[in-house]
Coordinates of C-alpha atoms in Angstrom, one line a residue:
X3 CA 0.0 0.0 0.0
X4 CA 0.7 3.7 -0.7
X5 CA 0.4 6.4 1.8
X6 CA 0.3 10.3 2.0
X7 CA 1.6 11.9 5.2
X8 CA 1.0 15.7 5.5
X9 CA 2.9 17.5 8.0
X10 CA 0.6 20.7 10.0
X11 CA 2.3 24.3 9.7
X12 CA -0.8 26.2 9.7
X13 CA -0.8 28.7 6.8
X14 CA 2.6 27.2 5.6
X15 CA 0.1 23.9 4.8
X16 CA -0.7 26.1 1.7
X17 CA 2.9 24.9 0.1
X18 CA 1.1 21.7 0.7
X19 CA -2.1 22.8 -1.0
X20 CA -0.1 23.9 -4.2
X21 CA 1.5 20.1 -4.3
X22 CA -1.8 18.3 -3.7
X23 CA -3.3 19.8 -6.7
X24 CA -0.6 19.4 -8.8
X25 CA -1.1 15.7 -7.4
X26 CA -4.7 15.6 -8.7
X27 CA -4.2 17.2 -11.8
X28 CA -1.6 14.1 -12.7
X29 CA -3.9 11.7 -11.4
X30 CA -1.8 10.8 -8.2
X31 CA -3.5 8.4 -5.9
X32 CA -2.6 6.8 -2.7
X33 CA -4.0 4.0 -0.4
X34 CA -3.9 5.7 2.8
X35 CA -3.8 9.7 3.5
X36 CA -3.0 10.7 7.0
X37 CA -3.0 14.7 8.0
X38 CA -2.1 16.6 11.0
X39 CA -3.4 20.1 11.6
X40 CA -3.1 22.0 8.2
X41 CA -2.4 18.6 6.9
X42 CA -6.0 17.3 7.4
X43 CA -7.3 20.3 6.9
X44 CA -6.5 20.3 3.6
X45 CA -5.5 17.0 2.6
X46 CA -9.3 16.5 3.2
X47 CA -9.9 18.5 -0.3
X48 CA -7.2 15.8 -1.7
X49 CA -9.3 12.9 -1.2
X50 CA -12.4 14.5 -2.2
X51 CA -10.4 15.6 -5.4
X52 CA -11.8 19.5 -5.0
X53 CA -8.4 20.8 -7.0
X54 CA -7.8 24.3 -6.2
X55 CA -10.3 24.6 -3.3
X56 CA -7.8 25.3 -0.5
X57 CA -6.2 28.5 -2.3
X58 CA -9.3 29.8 -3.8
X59 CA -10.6 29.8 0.1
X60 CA -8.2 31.1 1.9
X61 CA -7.7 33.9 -1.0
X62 CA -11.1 34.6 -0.9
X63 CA -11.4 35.1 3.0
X64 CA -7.6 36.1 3.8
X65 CA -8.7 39.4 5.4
X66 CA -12.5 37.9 6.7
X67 CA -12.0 38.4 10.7
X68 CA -14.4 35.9 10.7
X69 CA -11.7 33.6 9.6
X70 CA -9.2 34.2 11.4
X71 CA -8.2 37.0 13.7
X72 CA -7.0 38.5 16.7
X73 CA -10.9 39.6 17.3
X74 CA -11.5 36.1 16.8
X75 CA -9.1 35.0 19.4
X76 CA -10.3 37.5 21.7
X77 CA -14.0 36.8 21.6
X78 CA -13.9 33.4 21.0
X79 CA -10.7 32.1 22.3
X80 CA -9.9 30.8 18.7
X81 CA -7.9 32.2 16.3
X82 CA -9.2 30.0 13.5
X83 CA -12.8 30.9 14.0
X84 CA -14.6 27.7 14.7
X85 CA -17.6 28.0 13.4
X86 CA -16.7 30.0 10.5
X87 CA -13.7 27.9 9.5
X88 CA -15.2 24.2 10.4
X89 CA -19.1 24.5 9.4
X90 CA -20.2 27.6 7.7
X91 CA -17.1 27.9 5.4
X92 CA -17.4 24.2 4.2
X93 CA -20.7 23.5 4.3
X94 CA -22.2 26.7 3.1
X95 CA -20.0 29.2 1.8
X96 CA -17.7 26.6 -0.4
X97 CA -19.3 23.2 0.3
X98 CA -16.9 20.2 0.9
X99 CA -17.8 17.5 -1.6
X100 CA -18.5 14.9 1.1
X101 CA -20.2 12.7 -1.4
X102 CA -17.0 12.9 -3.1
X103 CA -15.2 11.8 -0.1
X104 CA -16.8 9.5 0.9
X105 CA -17.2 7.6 -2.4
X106 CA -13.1 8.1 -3.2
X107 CA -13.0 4.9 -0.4
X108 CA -9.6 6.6 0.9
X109 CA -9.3 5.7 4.1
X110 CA -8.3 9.3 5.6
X111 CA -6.6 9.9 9.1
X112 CA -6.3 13.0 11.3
X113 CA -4.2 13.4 13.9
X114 CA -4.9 14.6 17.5
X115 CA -3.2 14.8 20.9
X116 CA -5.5 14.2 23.8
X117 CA -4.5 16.8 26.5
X118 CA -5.2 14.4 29.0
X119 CA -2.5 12.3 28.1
X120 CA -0.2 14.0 26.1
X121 CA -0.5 11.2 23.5
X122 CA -1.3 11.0 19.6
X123 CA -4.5 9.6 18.8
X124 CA -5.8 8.7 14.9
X125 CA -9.1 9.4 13.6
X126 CA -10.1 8.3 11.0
X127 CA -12.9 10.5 9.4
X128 CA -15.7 8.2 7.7
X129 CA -17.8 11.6 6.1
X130 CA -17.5 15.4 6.0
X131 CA -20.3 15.7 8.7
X132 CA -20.5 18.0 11.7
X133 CA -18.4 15.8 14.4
X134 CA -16.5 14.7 11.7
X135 CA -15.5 18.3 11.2
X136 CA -14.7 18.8 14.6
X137 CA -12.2 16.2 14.9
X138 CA -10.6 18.3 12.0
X139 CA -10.7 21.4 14.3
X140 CA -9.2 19.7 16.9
X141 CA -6.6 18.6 14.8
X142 CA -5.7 22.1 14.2
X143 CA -6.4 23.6 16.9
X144 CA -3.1 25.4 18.2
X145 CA -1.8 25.5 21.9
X146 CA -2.2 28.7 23.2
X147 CA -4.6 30.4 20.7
X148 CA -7.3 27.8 20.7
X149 CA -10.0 26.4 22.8
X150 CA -9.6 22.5 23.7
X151 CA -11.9 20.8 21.6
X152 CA -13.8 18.4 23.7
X153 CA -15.0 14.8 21.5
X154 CA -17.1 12.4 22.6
X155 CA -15.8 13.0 26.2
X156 CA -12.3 13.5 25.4
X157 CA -10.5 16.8 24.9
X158 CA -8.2 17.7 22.2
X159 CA -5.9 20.1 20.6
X160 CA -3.1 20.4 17.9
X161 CA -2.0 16.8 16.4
X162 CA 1.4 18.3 16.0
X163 CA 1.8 18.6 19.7
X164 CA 2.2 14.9 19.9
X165 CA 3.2 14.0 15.9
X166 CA 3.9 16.4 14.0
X167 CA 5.0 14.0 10.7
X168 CA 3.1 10.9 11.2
X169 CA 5.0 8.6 9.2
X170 CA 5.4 6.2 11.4
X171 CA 1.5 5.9 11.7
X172 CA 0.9 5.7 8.3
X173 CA 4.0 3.1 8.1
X174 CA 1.8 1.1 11.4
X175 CA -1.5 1.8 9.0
X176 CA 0.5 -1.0 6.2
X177 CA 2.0 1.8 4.0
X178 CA 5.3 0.4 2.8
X179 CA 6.0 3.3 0.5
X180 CA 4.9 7.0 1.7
X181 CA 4.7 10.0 0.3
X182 CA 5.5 13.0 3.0
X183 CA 4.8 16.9 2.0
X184 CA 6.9 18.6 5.0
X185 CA 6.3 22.4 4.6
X186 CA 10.2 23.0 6.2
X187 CA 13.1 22.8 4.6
X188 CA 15.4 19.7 4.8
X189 CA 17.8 21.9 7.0
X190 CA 15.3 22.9 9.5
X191 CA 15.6 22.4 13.3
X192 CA 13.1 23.1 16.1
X193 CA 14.0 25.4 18.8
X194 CA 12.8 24.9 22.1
X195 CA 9.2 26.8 22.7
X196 CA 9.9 29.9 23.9
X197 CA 5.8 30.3 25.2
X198 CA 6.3 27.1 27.6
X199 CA 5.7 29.5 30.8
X200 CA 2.7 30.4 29.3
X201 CA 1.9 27.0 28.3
X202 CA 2.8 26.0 31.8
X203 CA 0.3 28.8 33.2
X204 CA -2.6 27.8 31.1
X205 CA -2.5 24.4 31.0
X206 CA -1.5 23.4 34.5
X207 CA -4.6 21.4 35.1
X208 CA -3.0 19.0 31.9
X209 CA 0.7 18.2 32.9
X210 CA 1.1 15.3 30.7
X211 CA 0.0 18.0 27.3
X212 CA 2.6 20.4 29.2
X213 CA 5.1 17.5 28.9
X214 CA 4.2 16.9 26.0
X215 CA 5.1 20.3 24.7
X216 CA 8.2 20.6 26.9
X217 CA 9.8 18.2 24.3
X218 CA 7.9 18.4 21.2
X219 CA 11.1 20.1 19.4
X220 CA 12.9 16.9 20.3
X221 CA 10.3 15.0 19.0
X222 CA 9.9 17.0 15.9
X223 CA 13.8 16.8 14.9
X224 CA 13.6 12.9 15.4
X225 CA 10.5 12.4 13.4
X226 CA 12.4 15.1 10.7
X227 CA 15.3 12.7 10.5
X228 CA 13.5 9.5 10.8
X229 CA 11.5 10.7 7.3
X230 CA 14.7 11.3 5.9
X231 CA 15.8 8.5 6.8
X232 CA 13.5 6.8 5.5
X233 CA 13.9 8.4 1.9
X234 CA 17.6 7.5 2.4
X235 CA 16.1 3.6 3.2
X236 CA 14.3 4.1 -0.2
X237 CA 11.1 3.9 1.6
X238 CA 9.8 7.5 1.6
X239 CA 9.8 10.2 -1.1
X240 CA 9.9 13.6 0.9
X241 CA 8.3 16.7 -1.1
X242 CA 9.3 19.9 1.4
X243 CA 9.9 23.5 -0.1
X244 CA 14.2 24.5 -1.1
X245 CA 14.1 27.6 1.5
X246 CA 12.3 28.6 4.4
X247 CA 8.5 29.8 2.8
X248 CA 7.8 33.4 2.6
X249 CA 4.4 33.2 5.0
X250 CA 4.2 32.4 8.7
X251 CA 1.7 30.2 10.9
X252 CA -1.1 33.8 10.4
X253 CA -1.1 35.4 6.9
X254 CA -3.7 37.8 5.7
X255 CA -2.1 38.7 2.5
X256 CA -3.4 36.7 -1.0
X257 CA -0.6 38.1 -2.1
X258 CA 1.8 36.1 -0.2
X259 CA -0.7 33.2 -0.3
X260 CA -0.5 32.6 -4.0
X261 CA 3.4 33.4 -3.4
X262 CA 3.4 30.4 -1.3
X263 CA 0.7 28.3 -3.2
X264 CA 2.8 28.2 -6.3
X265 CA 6.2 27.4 -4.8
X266 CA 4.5 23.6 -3.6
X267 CA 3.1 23.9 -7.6
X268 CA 6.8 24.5 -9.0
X269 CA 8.0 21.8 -6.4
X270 CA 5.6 19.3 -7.2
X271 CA 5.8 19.4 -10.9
X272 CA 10.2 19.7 -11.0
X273 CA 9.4 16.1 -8.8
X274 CA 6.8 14.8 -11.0
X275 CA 9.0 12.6 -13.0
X276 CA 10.7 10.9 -9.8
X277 CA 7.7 10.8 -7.7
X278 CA 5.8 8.6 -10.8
X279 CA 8.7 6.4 -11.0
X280 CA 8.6 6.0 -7.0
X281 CA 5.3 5.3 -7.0
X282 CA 5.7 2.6 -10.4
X283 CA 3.2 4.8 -12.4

């Protein structure tokens, strides 16, 4: 089996959106697609084959405080409006194919940590409908500048808390060849979080999520070297941008956006001819 692995990166997951539709325009499949934080929210539009839906959204409501905002944050306690971003937006404003989804038969996977725990946990999404979608928030939702998304009885935030390149998952999933879309260069390196008092303040009542952050830049540089190892192994073919990208994890500019969008295009299509013969297409 195939798989897709789609590192988060909030608005840096647009790189990702530029490769995806290059992806569907070439009529590349996979058996599995696992996404974490901008990763499922986009990849979603990937399975349900919606090509250019991700840029024409985000162009179209890049300034829309409804969207995203620091109003947002401060009336709602989420950056990412949730209702805005996760209902109205894709099932009113520019409707999610669901059908589409659904029918494609791809299994699709999005990643969450449960602040309880400080763990990973895999969802796998089985429609586009309205707990569905919030599995997707939670996936996204950032420490810090989102509410905990509470599931079923269980409470969630950012997946990339916990994994932010879930190869290994999709490798566990039966994936022996992946394809990972990294939205960092290959010479990146996480920092330690310079917020962690902050994140110590606000989410004292959760000391294994605290934990969890306290070392997520170890964790990240492992899982970065593990996927390059992995491509080294002849197991992984990594797709990830030359230079750092010219947006950040907020971006209201459509200029920049498109900037971004077609730098993931360029990428995708230079690698066309190596990812088909990866693949055995």
């Amino acid at each position: 089996m195939t798989g897709l692995v789609l590192e988060g990166g909030a608005m840096r997951g647009i790189f990702t959106a530029g490769v995806l539709d290059v992806f569907m325009e070439n009529g590349i499949k996979f058996d599995n697609v696992i996404g974490v934080s901008a990763g499922a929210c986009f990849g979603c539009n990937f399975v349900s084959g919606q090509v250019g839906r991700t840029i024409r959204y985000n162009l179209q409501y890049a300034k829309d405080k409804r969207y995203c905002s620091v109003s947002s944050l401060l009336s709602t306690g989420d950056i990412f409006g949730a209702e805005f971003c996760y209902h109205t937006l894709p099932m009113e404003l520019d409707r999610f194919d669901e059908e589409a989804f659904v029918a494609s038969g791809v299994p699709f996977y999005v990643v969450v940590t449960d602040v309880e725990t400080g763990e990973a946990g895999y969802h796998r999404m089985k429609d586009g409908g309205y707990e569905e979608l919030e599995w997707m928030r939670a996936s996204a939702s950032m420490p810090l500048v989102s509410n905990i998304v509470q599931i079923g009885g269980g409470k969630y935030l950012d997946g990339g808390v916990s994994d932010s390149i879930p190869l290994r998952a999709s490798e566990a999933l039966g994936c022996e060849k992946n394809v990972t879309v990294l939205t960092k260069p290959r010479g990146y390196r996480k920092s330690a979080d310079r917020t962690m008092p902050l994140v110590k303040l606000k989410y004292r009542s959760y000391p294994n999520l605290v934990g969890a952050m306290q070392v997520r830049h170890i964790a990240y540089n492992e899982q970065f070297e593990y996927c390059l190892r992995q491509e080294k192994a002849g197991v992984n073919f990594v797709i990830c941008p030359k230079s750092p990208l010219p947006i950040g994890h907020i971006c209201h500019d459509p200029l920049v956006m498109r900037e971004t969008y077609e730098i993931g295009r360029s990428e995708a299509n230079e690698l066309m001819p190596a990812l088909e013969r990866f693949l055995g297409m």
